[in-house]
Amino acid sequence: MKSTKSKPCEAWQLLVKFFFTQRADLPTLASEFELSPAQCHVLHLIEPDRPIPMGRLAEALACDASNVTGLIDRLESRGLVRRRPSADDRRVKSLELTPAGVRLRSTVLERITKPPDSLGRLSADEQRALVKILKRLLD
Amino acid sequence: MKSTKSKPCEAWQLLVKFFFTQRADLPTLASEFELSPAQCHVLHLIEPDRPIPMGRLAEALACDASNVTGLIDRLESRGLVRRRPSADDRRVKSLELTPAGVRLRSTVLERITKPPDSLGRLSADEQRALVKILKRLLD
DNA sequence: CATCAATAGTTGACAATATCAACTATATGC
DNA sequence: GCATATAGTTGATATTGTCAACTATTGATG
């Protein structure tokens, strides 16, 4: 059965499996900072010194504008994010991180971007090969 | 900046990026079948002809038993899943797929396990290398 | 056998997330 | 100036998830 499975199928399933093995604890990690996974995602998308309009955030999150209102309400109430009116268009609210938000973002991202130990245990050749392949996949 | 990033870090970030590129549409895919991502996950975990107790499902989902009650209630109300009392322990409810659940599961998994086109565009060597590396990562 | 502690699943309260519809203020096009 | 489109908000609703409390059942112990 497994011998007849195509390589792309096999690779994809292994990749999915690996990813979920590593990601199973994202909610736990997020809750360390009293954040939900979605809130971590939002903090990631709002870059320091790069305000983003609410609508752009909704696009990036691929969700409804009203949902973003709630997400931002809660982060704003925690002093992590600020709404700012846009100078160009009075309908638009721009979102920026507060200094506290910048600090928390940095801490959270440091944790989230930490590679799994298993990646460090690959040989240098394997690591290089993996990076090369992944770059090609993203082209 | 990028030149000083460790290979494991680089690989992890590329991998995460690739994964989310492919997975951004899981909610959309699930909604084609009028399922939520969580419900898809449940259907995946309940294998045909392999009843699983509620508690085992909660473990596999890494969530609270009461949450599983709700998830199964809704799938049961759609005729996709059945609760069955266990012969060994009267506290235990075993979950099995209905014939309709089996069919839907098969359809959904076929879609979910379909590898991205980009994987098929790698060379045979690259695919083999990727599979080999992923297997090592999962050891 | 009786008692007590542990367990499986359910109920209920609550918060967060997400969709959809309707709304108001604002911008754009004619 | 008017009609249409747009940004964000409000509100209703469903789903998911945690936590606490509960009932029925099981297992361990004396």
Coordinates of C-alpha atoms (C1' of nucleotides) in Angstrom, one line a residue:
Chain A
M1 CA 0.0 0.0 0.0
K2 CA 2.6 2.5 1.0
S3 CA 4.9 1.5 -1.8
T4 CA 2.3 2.6 -4.4
K5 CA 1.8 6.1 -2.8
S6 CA 3.3 8.9 -4.9
K7 CA 6.2 10.7 -3.5
P8 CA 4.4 14.1 -3.4
C9 CA 1.6 12.4 -1.4
E10 CA 4.0 10.8 0.9
A11 CA 6.0 14.0 1.3
W12 CA 2.9 16.1 2.0
Q13 CA 1.6 13.7 4.6
L14 CA 4.9 13.5 6.3
L15 CA 5.1 17.3 6.3
V16 CA 1.6 17.7 7.7
K17 CA 2.4 15.1 10.4
F18 CA 5.6 16.9 11.3
F19 CA 4.0 20.2 11.4
F20 CA 1.1 19.2 13.6
T21 CA 3.5 17.4 15.9
Q22 CA 5.3 20.7 16.4
R23 CA 2.2 22.9 16.4
A24 CA 0.1 20.9 18.9
D25 CA 1.3 23.1 21.7
L26 CA 0.7 26.5 20.1
P27 CA -2.4 27.1 22.2
T28 CA -0.4 26.2 25.3
L29 CA 2.4 28.5 24.2
A30 CA 0.0 31.3 23.5
S31 CA -1.8 30.9 26.8
E32 CA 1.6 31.4 28.6
F33 CA 1.2 35.0 27.5
E34 CA -2.5 35.0 28.1
L35 CA -3.1 35.2 24.4
S36 CA -5.1 33.0 22.1
P37 CA -3.6 31.6 18.9
A38 CA -5.6 34.1 16.9
Q39 CA -4.3 37.0 19.0
C40 CA -0.7 35.8 18.5
H41 CA -1.4 35.8 14.8
V42 CA -2.7 39.3 14.9
L43 CA 0.3 40.5 16.9
H44 CA 2.5 38.9 14.3
L45 CA 0.8 40.7 11.4
I46 CA 0.9 44.1 13.0
E47 CA 4.6 45.1 12.6
P48 CA 6.2 47.7 14.8
D49 CA 6.3 51.1 13.1
R50 CA 4.1 49.9 10.3
P51 CA 0.5 50.7 11.0
I52 CA -2.0 48.5 9.2
P53 CA -5.6 49.4 8.4
M54 CA -8.3 47.2 9.9
G55 CA -9.4 46.1 6.5
R56 CA -6.0 45.0 5.5
L57 CA -5.7 43.0 8.7
A58 CA -9.0 41.3 7.9
E59 CA -7.7 40.4 4.5
A60 CA -4.5 39.0 5.9
L61 CA -6.5 37.0 8.4
A62 CA -8.9 36.0 5.7
C63 CA -11.9 36.7 8.0
D64 CA -14.7 39.2 8.3
A65 CA -14.2 42.8 9.3
S66 CA -16.6 42.4 12.2
N67 CA -14.4 39.6 13.6
V68 CA -11.4 41.9 13.4
T69 CA -13.3 44.5 15.4
G70 CA -13.7 42.0 18.2
L71 CA -10.0 40.8 18.0
I72 CA -8.7 44.4 18.1
D73 CA -11.2 45.4 20.9
R74 CA -9.7 42.8 23.1
L75 CA -6.1 43.5 22.3
E76 CA -6.8 47.3 22.7
S77 CA -8.4 46.7 26.0
R78 CA -5.1 45.0 27.1
G79 CA -3.1 48.0 26.0
L80 CA -1.3 46.1 23.3
V81 CA -2.8 47.8 20.2
R82 CA -4.1 51.2 19.4
R83 CA -6.6 52.4 16.7
R84 CA -5.6 55.6 14.9
P85 CA -7.7 57.5 12.5
S86 CA -6.2 57.7 9.0
A87 CA -5.2 61.1 7.7
D88 CA -6.3 60.1 4.2
D89 CA -9.7 58.6 4.8
R90 CA -11.9 59.3 7.7
R91 CA -13.5 55.9 7.5
V92 CA -10.2 54.1 8.0
K93 CA -8.7 53.1 11.3
S94 CA -5.1 52.2 11.4
L95 CA -3.7 49.8 13.9
E96 CA -0.4 50.2 15.6
L97 CA 1.3 48.4 18.4
T98 CA 1.8 50.1 21.8
P99 CA 5.2 49.9 23.3
A100 CA 3.9 47.0 25.5
G101 CA 2.5 45.4 22.4
V102 CA 5.9 45.7 20.7
R103 CA 7.6 44.0 23.6
L104 CA 5.1 41.2 23.9
R105 CA 5.2 40.6 20.2
S106 CA 9.0 40.3 20.3
T107 CA 8.8 37.8 23.1
V108 CA 6.1 35.8 21.5
L109 CA 7.7 35.7 18.1
E110 CA 11.0 34.6 19.6
R111 CA 9.3 31.6 21.1
I112 CA 7.2 30.8 18.0
T113 CA 10.1 31.0 15.6
K114 CA 12.3 28.8 17.7
P115 CA 13.0 25.8 15.5
P116 CA 12.3 22.3 16.7
D117 CA 15.2 20.4 18.2
S118 CA 14.8 17.8 15.5
L119 CA 15.8 20.3 12.8
G120 CA 19.1 21.0 14.6
R121 CA 19.8 17.2 14.7
L122 CA 19.9 16.9 10.9
S123 CA 23.3 16.9 9.3
A124 CA 24.5 20.1 7.7
D125 CA 24.0 18.6 4.3
E126 CA 20.4 17.7 5.1
Q127 CA 19.7 21.1 6.5
R128 CA 21.0 22.7 3.3
A129 CA 19.0 20.4 1.2
L130 CA 15.9 21.0 3.1
V131 CA 16.3 24.8 2.9
K132 CA 17.0 24.6 -0.8
I133 CA 13.9 22.4 -1.4
L134 CA 11.6 24.6 0.7
K135 CA 12.8 27.7 -1.1
R136 CA 11.9 26.0 -4.4
L137 CA 8.5 25.1 -3.1
L138 CA 7.8 28.7 -2.2
D139 CA 8.8 30.0 -5.6
Chain B
M1 CA 20.6 39.6 8.4
K2 CA 19.5 36.4 6.7
S3 CA 23.1 35.2 6.3
T4 CA 23.5 35.0 10.1
K5 CA 20.3 33.1 10.6
S6 CA 20.9 29.5 11.6
K7 CA 19.9 26.8 9.2
P8 CA 17.3 25.2 11.5
C9 CA 15.7 28.6 12.0
E10 CA 15.7 29.3 8.3
A11 CA 14.3 25.8 7.6
W12 CA 11.6 26.1 10.2
Q13 CA 10.4 29.5 9.0
L14 CA 10.3 28.4 5.4
L15 CA 8.4 25.3 6.4
V16 CA 5.9 27.2 8.4
K17 CA 5.5 29.7 5.6
F18 CA 5.0 26.8 3.1
F19 CA 2.5 25.1 5.3
F20 CA 0.4 28.2 5.9
T21 CA 0.4 29.0 2.2
Q22 CA -1.2 25.6 1.6
R23 CA -3.4 25.5 4.7
A24 CA -4.9 29.0 4.5
D25 CA -7.9 27.5 2.7
L26 CA -8.7 24.6 5.1
P27 CA -11.7 26.4 6.5
T28 CA -12.9 27.0 3.0
L29 CA -12.4 23.4 2.0
A30 CA -14.2 22.3 5.1
S31 CA -17.1 24.6 4.5
E32 CA -17.6 22.9 1.1
F33 CA -18.8 19.9 3.0
E34 CA -20.6 22.1 5.6
L35 CA -18.0 21.1 8.2
S36 CA -15.7 23.1 10.4
P37 CA -12.0 22.4 10.5
A38 CA -12.5 20.8 13.9
Q39 CA -15.2 18.5 12.5
C40 CA -12.9 17.5 9.7
H41 CA -10.3 16.6 12.3
V42 CA -12.8 14.5 14.2
L43 CA -13.9 12.6 11.1
H44 CA -10.3 12.0 10.3
L45 CA -9.6 10.6 13.8
I46 CA -12.6 8.2 13.8
E47 CA -11.5 5.5 11.5
P48 CA -14.1 3.2 9.8
D49 CA -14.6 -0.1 11.6
R50 CA -12.5 1.2 14.5
P51 CA -14.7 2.6 17.2
I52 CA -13.0 5.0 19.5
P53 CA -14.1 6.0 23.0
M54 CA -15.0 9.6 23.7
G55 CA -12.2 10.0 26.1
R56 CA -9.6 8.7 23.6
L57 CA -10.9 11.2 21.1
A58 CA -10.6 14.0 23.6
E59 CA -6.9 12.9 24.2
A60 CA -6.2 12.9 20.4
L61 CA -7.8 16.3 20.0
A62 CA -6.0 17.5 23.2
C63 CA -9.2 19.2 24.4
D64 CA -11.7 18.8 27.2
A65 CA -14.2 16.0 27.3
S66 CA -17.1 18.5 27.4
N67 CA -15.9 20.0 24.2
V68 CA -15.9 16.5 22.6
T69 CA -19.5 16.1 23.8
G70 CA -20.5 19.1 21.7
L71 CA -18.5 18.1 18.7
I72 CA -20.0 14.7 18.6
D73 CA -23.5 16.0 19.4
R74 CA -23.4 18.0 16.2
L75 CA -21.9 15.3 14.0
E76 CA -24.4 12.8 15.5
S77 CA -27.3 15.2 14.7
R78 CA -26.0 15.2 11.1
G79 CA -26.1 11.4 11.0
L80 CA -22.3 11.1 10.5
V81 CA -21.4 9.5 13.8
R82 CA -23.0 7.2 16.4
R83 CA -22.5 6.8 20.1
R84 CA -22.4 3.2 21.2
P85 CA -22.3 1.9 24.8
S86 CA -19.2 -0.1 25.6
A87 CA -19.7 -3.8 26.5
D88 CA -16.8 -3.6 28.9
D89 CA -17.5 -0.5 30.9
R90 CA -20.9 1.1 31.2
R91 CA -19.5 4.6 31.6
V92 CA -17.8 4.5 28.2
K93 CA -19.4 5.6 24.9
S94 CA -17.7 4.4 21.8
L95 CA -17.9 6.4 18.6
E96 CA -18.3 4.9 15.2
L97 CA -18.9 6.4 11.8
T98 CA -22.3 5.8 10.1
P99 CA -22.2 4.8 6.5
A100 CA -22.8 8.4 5.5
G101 CA -19.9 9.4 7.8
V102 CA -17.6 6.9 6.2
R103 CA -18.4 8.2 2.7
L104 CA -18.0 11.8 3.7
R105 CA -14.8 11.1 5.5
S106 CA -13.4 9.4 2.5
T107 CA -14.3 12.4 0.3
V108 CA -12.9 14.9 2.7
L109 CA -9.7 13.1 3.3
E110 CA -9.1 12.7 -0.4
R111 CA -9.2 16.4 -0.8
I112 CA -7.2 17.1 2.3
T113 CA -4.4 14.7 1.5
K114 CA -4.0 15.9 -2.0
P115 CA -0.5 17.2 -2.2
P116 CA 0.2 20.7 -3.4
D117 CA 1.2 21.1 -7.1
S118 CA 4.5 22.5 -6.1
L119 CA 5.6 19.2 -4.5
G120 CA 5.0 17.4 -7.8
R121 CA 7.1 19.9 -9.6
L122 CA 10.2 19.0 -7.6
S123 CA 12.7 16.7 -9.3
A124 CA 12.6 13.0 -8.3
D125 CA 15.8 13.4 -6.4
E126 CA 14.4 16.3 -4.5
Q127 CA 11.3 14.5 -3.6
R128 CA 13.3 11.5 -2.4
A129 CA 15.5 13.7 -0.3
L130 CA 12.5 15.6 1.2
V131 CA 10.8 12.3 2.1
K132 CA 14.0 11.0 3.7
I133 CA 14.6 14.2 5.7
L134 CA 11.0 14.3 6.9
K135 CA 11.1 10.7 8.0
R136 CA 14.2 11.5 10.0
L137 CA 12.5 14.5 11.5
L138 CA 9.7 12.3 12.7
D139 CA 11.9 9.7 14.3
Chain C
dC1 C1' -19.7 -7.0 50.9
dA2 C1' -19.5 -2.1 51.9
dT3 C1' -17.3 2.1 51.4
dC4 C1' -14.7 5.5 49.2
dA5 C1' -12.0 7.5 45.6
dA6 C1' -11.5 7.7 40.8
dT7 C1' -13.4 7.9 36.2
dA8 C1' -16.5 8.7 31.7
dG9 C1' -19.4 11.5 29.8
dT10 C1' -22.8 15.3 30.3
dT11 C1' -24.6 19.8 31.6
dG12 C1' -24.0 24.6 32.2
dA13 C1' -21.6 29.1 32.5
dC14 C1' -18.6 31.8 30.1
dA15 C1' -15.1 33.8 26.7
dA16 C1' -13.3 33.9 22.2
dT17 C1' -13.8 33.4 17.4
dA18 C1' -16.1 33.4 13.2
dT19 C1' -20.1 34.5 9.7
dC20 C1' -23.8 37.2 8.2
dA21 C1' -26.9 41.2 8.0
dA22 C1' -27.8 45.8 8.9
dC23 C1' -26.2 50.2 10.0
dT24 C1' -23.7 55.0 10.0
dA25 C1' -20.3 57.9 8.4
dT26 C1' -17.4 58.7 4.6
dA27 C1' -15.6 58.6 -0.2
dT28 C1' -16.2 58.2 -5.1
dG29 C1' -18.2 58.5 -9.6
dC30 C1' -21.4 60.6 -12.6
Chain D
dG1 C1' -26.1 67.1 -5.9
dC2 C1' -27.3 62.4 -5.9
dA3 C1' -26.4 57.5 -6.1
dT4 C1' -23.4 53.9 -5.2
dA5 C1' -19.6 51.9 -2.9
dT6 C1' -16.7 51.4 1.2
dA7 C1' -14.7 51.1 6.4
dG8 C1' -15.7 49.8 10.6
dT9 C1' -19.2 48.9 14.1
dT10 C1' -23.2 46.6 16.1
dG11 C1' -25.9 42.7 16.9
dA12 C1' -27.6 37.9 16.3
dT13 C1' -26.1 33.4 15.9
dA14 C1' -23.3 29.1 15.9
dT15 C1' -19.1 26.8 17.1
dT16 C1' -15.3 25.8 19.8
dG17 C1' -12.8 25.6 23.9
dT18 C1' -12.0 25.9 29.2
dC19 C1' -13.7 25.1 33.8
dA20 C1' -16.7 23.5 37.4
dA21 C1' -20.2 20.5 39.0
dC22 C1' -22.8 16.6 38.3
dT23 C1' -24.5 11.5 37.9
dA24 C1' -23.6 6.8 36.9
dT25 C1' -20.2 3.5 37.0
dT26 C1' -15.8 1.2 38.1
dG27 C1' -12.0 -0.2 40.9
dA28 C1' -9.4 -0.6 45.2
dT29 C1' -9.4 -1.5 49.9
dG30 C1' -10.6 -3.2 54.4

